[in-house]
PDB file of C-alpha atoms and ligand atoms in Angstrom:
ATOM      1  CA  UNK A   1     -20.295 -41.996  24.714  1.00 55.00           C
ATOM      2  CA  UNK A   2     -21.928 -39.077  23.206  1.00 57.00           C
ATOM      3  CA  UNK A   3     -20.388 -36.666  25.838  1.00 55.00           C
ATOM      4  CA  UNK A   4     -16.353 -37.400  24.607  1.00 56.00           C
ATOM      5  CA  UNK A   5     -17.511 -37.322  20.840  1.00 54.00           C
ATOM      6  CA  UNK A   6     -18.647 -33.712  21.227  1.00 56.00           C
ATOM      7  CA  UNK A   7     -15.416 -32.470  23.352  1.00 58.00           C
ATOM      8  CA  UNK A   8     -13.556 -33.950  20.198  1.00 59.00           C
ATOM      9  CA  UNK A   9     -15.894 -32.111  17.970  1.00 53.00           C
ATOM     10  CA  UNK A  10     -15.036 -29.243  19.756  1.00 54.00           C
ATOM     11  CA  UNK A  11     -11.641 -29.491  20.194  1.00 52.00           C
ATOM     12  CA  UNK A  12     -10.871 -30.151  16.143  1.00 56.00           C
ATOM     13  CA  UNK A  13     -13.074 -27.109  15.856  1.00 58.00           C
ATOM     14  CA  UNK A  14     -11.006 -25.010  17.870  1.00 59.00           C
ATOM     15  CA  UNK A  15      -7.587 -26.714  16.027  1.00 60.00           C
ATOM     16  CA  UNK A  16      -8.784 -25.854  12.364  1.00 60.00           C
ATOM     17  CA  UNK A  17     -10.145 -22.299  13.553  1.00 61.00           C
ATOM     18  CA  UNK A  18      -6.246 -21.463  14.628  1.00 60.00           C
ATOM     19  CA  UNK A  19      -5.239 -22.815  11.940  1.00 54.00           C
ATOM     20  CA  UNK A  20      -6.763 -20.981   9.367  1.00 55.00           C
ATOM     21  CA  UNK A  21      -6.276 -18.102  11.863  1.00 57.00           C
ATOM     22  CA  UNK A  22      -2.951 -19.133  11.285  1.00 60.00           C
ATOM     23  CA  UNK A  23      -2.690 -19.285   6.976  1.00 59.00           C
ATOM     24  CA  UNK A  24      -4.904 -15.895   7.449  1.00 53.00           C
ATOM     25  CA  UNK A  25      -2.225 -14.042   9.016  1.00 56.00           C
ATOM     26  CA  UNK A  26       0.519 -15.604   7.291  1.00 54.00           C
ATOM     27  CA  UNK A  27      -1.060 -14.388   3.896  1.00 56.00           C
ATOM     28  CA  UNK A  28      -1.628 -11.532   4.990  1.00 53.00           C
ATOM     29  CA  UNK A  29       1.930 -10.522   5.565  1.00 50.00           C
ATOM     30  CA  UNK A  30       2.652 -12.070   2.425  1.00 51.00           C
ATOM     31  CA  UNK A  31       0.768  -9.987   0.645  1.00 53.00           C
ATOM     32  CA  UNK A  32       1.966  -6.868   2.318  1.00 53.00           C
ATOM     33  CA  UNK A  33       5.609  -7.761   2.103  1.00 51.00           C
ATOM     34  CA  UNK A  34       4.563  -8.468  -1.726  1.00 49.00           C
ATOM     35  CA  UNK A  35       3.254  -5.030  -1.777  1.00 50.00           C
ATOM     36  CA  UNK A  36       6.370  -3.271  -0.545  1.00 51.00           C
ATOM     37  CA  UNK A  37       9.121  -5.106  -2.768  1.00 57.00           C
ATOM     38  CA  UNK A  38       6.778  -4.960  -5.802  1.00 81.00           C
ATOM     39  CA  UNK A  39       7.083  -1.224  -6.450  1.00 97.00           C
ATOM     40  CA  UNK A  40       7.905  -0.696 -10.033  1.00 97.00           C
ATOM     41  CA  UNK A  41      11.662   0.534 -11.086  1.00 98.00           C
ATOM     42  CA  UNK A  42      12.774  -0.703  -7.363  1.00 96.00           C
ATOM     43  CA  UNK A  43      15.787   1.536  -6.250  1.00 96.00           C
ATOM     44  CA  UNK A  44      15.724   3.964  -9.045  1.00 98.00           C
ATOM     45  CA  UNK A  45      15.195   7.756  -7.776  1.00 98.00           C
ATOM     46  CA  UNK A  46      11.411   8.070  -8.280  1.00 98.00           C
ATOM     47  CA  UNK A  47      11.304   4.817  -7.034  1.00 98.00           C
ATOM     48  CA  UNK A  48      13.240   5.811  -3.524  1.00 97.00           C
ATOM     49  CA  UNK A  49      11.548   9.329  -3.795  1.00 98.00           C
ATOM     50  CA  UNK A  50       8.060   8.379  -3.905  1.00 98.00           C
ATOM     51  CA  UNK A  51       8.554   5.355  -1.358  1.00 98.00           C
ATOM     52  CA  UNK A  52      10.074   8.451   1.066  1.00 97.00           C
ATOM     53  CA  UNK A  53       7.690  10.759   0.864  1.00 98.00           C
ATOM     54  CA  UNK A  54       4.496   8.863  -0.055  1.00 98.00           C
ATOM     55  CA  UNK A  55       5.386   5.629   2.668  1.00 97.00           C
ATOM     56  CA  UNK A  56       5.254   7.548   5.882  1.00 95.00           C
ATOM     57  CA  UNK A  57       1.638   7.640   6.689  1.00 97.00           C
ATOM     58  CA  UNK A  58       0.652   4.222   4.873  1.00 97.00           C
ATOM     59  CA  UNK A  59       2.925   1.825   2.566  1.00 97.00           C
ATOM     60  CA  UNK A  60       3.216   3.037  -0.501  1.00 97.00           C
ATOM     61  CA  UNK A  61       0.376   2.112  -2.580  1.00 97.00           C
ATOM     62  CA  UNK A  62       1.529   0.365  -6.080  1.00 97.00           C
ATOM     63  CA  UNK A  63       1.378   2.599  -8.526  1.00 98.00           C
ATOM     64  CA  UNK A  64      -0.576   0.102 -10.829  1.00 97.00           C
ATOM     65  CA  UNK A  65      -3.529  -0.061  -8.800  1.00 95.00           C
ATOM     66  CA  UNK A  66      -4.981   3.173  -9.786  1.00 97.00           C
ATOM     67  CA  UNK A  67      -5.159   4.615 -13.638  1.00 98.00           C
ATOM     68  CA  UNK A  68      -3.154   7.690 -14.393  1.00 97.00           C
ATOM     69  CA  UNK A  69      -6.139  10.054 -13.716  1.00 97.00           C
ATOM     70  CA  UNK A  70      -6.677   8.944 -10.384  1.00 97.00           C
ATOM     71  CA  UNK A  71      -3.276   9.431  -9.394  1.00 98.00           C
ATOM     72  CA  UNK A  72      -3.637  12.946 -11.190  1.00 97.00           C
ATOM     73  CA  UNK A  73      -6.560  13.556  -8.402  1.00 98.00           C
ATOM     74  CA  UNK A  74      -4.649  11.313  -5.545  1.00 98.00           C
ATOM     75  CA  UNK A  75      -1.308  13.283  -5.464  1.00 98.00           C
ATOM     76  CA  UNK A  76      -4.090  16.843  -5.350  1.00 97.00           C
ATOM     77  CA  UNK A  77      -5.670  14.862  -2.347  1.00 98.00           C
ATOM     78  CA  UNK A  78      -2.551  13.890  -0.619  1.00 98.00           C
ATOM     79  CA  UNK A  79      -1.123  17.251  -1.194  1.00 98.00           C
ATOM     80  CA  UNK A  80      -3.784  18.468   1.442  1.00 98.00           C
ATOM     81  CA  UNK A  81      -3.434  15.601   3.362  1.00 98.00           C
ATOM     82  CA  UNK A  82       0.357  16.292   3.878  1.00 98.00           C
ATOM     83  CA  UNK A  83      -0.391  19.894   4.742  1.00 98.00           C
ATOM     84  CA  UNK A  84      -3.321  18.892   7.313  1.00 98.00           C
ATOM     85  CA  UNK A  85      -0.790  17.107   9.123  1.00 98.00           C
ATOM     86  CA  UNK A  86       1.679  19.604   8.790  1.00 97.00           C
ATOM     87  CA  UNK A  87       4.157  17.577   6.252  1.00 96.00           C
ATOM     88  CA  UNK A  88       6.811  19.669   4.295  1.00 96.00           C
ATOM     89  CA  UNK A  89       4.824  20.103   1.205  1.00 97.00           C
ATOM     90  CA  UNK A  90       6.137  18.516  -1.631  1.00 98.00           C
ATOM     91  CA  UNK A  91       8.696  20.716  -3.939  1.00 98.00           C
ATOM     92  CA  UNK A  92       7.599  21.454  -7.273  1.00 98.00           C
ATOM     93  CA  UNK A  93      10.184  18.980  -8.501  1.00 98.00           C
ATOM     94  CA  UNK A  94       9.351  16.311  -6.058  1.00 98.00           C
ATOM     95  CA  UNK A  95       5.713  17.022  -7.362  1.00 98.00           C
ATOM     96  CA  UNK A  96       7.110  16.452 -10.827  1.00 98.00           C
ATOM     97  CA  UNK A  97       9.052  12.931 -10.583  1.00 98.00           C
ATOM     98  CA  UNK A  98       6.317  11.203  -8.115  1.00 98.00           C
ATOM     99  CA  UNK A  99       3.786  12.769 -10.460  1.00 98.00           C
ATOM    100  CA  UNK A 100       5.750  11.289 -13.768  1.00 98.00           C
ATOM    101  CA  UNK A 101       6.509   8.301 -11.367  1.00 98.00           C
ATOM    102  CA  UNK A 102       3.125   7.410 -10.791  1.00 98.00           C
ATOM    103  CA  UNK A 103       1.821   7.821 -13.750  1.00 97.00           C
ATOM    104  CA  UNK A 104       4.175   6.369 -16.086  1.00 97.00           C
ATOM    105  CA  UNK A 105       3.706   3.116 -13.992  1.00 98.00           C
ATOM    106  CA  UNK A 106      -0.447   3.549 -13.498  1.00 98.00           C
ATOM    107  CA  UNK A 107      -2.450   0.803 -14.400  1.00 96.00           C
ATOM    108  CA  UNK A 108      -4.399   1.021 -18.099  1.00 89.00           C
ATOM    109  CA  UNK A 109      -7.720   1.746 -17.669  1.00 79.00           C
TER     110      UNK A 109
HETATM  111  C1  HEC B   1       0.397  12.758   6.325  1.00 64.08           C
HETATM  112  C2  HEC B   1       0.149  11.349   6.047  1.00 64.08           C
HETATM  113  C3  HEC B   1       0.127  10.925   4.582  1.00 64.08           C
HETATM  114  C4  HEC B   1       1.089  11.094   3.628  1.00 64.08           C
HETATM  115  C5  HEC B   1       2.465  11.718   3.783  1.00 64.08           C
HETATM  116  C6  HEC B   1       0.566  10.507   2.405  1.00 64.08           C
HETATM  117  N1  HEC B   1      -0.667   9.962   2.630  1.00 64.08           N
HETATM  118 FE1  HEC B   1      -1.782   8.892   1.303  1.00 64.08          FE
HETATM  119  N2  HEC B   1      -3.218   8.610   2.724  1.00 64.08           N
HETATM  120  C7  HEC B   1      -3.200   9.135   3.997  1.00 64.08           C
HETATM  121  C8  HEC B   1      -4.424   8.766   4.679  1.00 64.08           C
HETATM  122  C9  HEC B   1      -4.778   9.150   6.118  1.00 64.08           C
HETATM  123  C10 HEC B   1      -5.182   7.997   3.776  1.00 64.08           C
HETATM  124  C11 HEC B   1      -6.547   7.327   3.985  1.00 64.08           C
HETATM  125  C12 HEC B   1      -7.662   8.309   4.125  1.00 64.08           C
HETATM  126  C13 HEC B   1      -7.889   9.104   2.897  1.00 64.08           C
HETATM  127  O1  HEC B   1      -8.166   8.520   1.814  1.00 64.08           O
HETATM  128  O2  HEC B   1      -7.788  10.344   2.986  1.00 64.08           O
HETATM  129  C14 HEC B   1      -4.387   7.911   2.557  1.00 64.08           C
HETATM  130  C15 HEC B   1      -4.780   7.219   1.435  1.00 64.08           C
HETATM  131  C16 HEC B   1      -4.040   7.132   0.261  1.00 64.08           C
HETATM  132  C17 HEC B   1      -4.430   6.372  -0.908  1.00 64.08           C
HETATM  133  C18 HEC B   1      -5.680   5.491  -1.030  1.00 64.08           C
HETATM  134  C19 HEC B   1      -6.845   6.292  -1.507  1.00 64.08           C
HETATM  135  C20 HEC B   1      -8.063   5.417  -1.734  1.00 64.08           C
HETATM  136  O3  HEC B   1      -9.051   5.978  -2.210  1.00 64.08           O
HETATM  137  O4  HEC B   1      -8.014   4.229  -1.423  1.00 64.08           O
HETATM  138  C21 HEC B   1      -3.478   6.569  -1.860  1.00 64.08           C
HETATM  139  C22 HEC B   1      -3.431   5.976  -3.250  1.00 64.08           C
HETATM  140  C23 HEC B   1      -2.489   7.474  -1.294  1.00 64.08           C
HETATM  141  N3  HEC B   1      -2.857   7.783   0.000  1.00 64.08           N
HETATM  142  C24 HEC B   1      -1.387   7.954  -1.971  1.00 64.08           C
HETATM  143  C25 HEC B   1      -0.441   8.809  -1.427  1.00 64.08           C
HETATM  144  C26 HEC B   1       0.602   9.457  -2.199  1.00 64.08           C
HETATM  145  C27 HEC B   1       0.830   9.309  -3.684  1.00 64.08           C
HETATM  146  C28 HEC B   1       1.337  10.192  -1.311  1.00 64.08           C
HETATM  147  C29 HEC B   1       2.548  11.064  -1.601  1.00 64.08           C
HETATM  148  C30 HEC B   1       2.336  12.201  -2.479  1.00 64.08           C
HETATM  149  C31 HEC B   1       0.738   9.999   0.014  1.00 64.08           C
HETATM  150  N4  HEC B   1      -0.346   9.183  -0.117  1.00 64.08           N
HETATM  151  C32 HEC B   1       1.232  10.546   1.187  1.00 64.08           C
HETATM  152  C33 HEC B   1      -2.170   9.846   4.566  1.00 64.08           C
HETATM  153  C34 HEC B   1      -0.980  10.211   3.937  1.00 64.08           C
END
């Protein structure tokens, strides 16, 4: 009697633990298929630009997370980032509209 209650202890265990395996996983492409269609002025030029050059290593982060002078440092830190791995380095004008792109778009502090 006691044996069969704990196999069905076990075996409801095992069922919820997939299942919340399960709604993990599925959130968590949720959120990163959030992250990529969220980007702010979608299909604009600084839009497409910055998803280009700044969404090959890693998606591109939303520009909202961070405030306008962290970007400021992030684009100086990516910069060398791009160069470590031997990236074209970023024209001045690219520099310019991701830089404006970012920033305009930053989160408020
Ligand atoms: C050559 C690959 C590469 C490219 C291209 C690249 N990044 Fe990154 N990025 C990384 C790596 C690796 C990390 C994580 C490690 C780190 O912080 O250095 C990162 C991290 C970040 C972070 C998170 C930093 C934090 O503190 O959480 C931001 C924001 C970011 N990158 C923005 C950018 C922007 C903006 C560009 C375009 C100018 C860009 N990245 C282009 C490789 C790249």
């Amino acid at each position: 009697m006691i044996v069969p209650l704990r196999r069905d202890g076990a075996a409801h265990a095992a069922g919820a633990a997939s299942l919340l395996m399960a709604a993990l996983v599925t959130a968590v492409l949720g959120l990163a298929a959030c992250h990529r269609s969220a980007l702010p002025e979608k299909g604009t030029y600084p839009e497409r630009l910055y998803a280009a050059r700044c969404g090959q290593c890693h998606a591109p982060y939303d520009p909202r997370t961070m405030t306008a002078a962290m970007w400021q440092v992030q684009m100086h830190v990516m910069e060398g980032t791009m160069a470590a791995a031997g990236r074209r380095p970023l024209t001045p004008a690219e520099r310019k509209t991701i830089t404006d792109y970012v920033t305009r778009n930053a989160g408020r502090d």
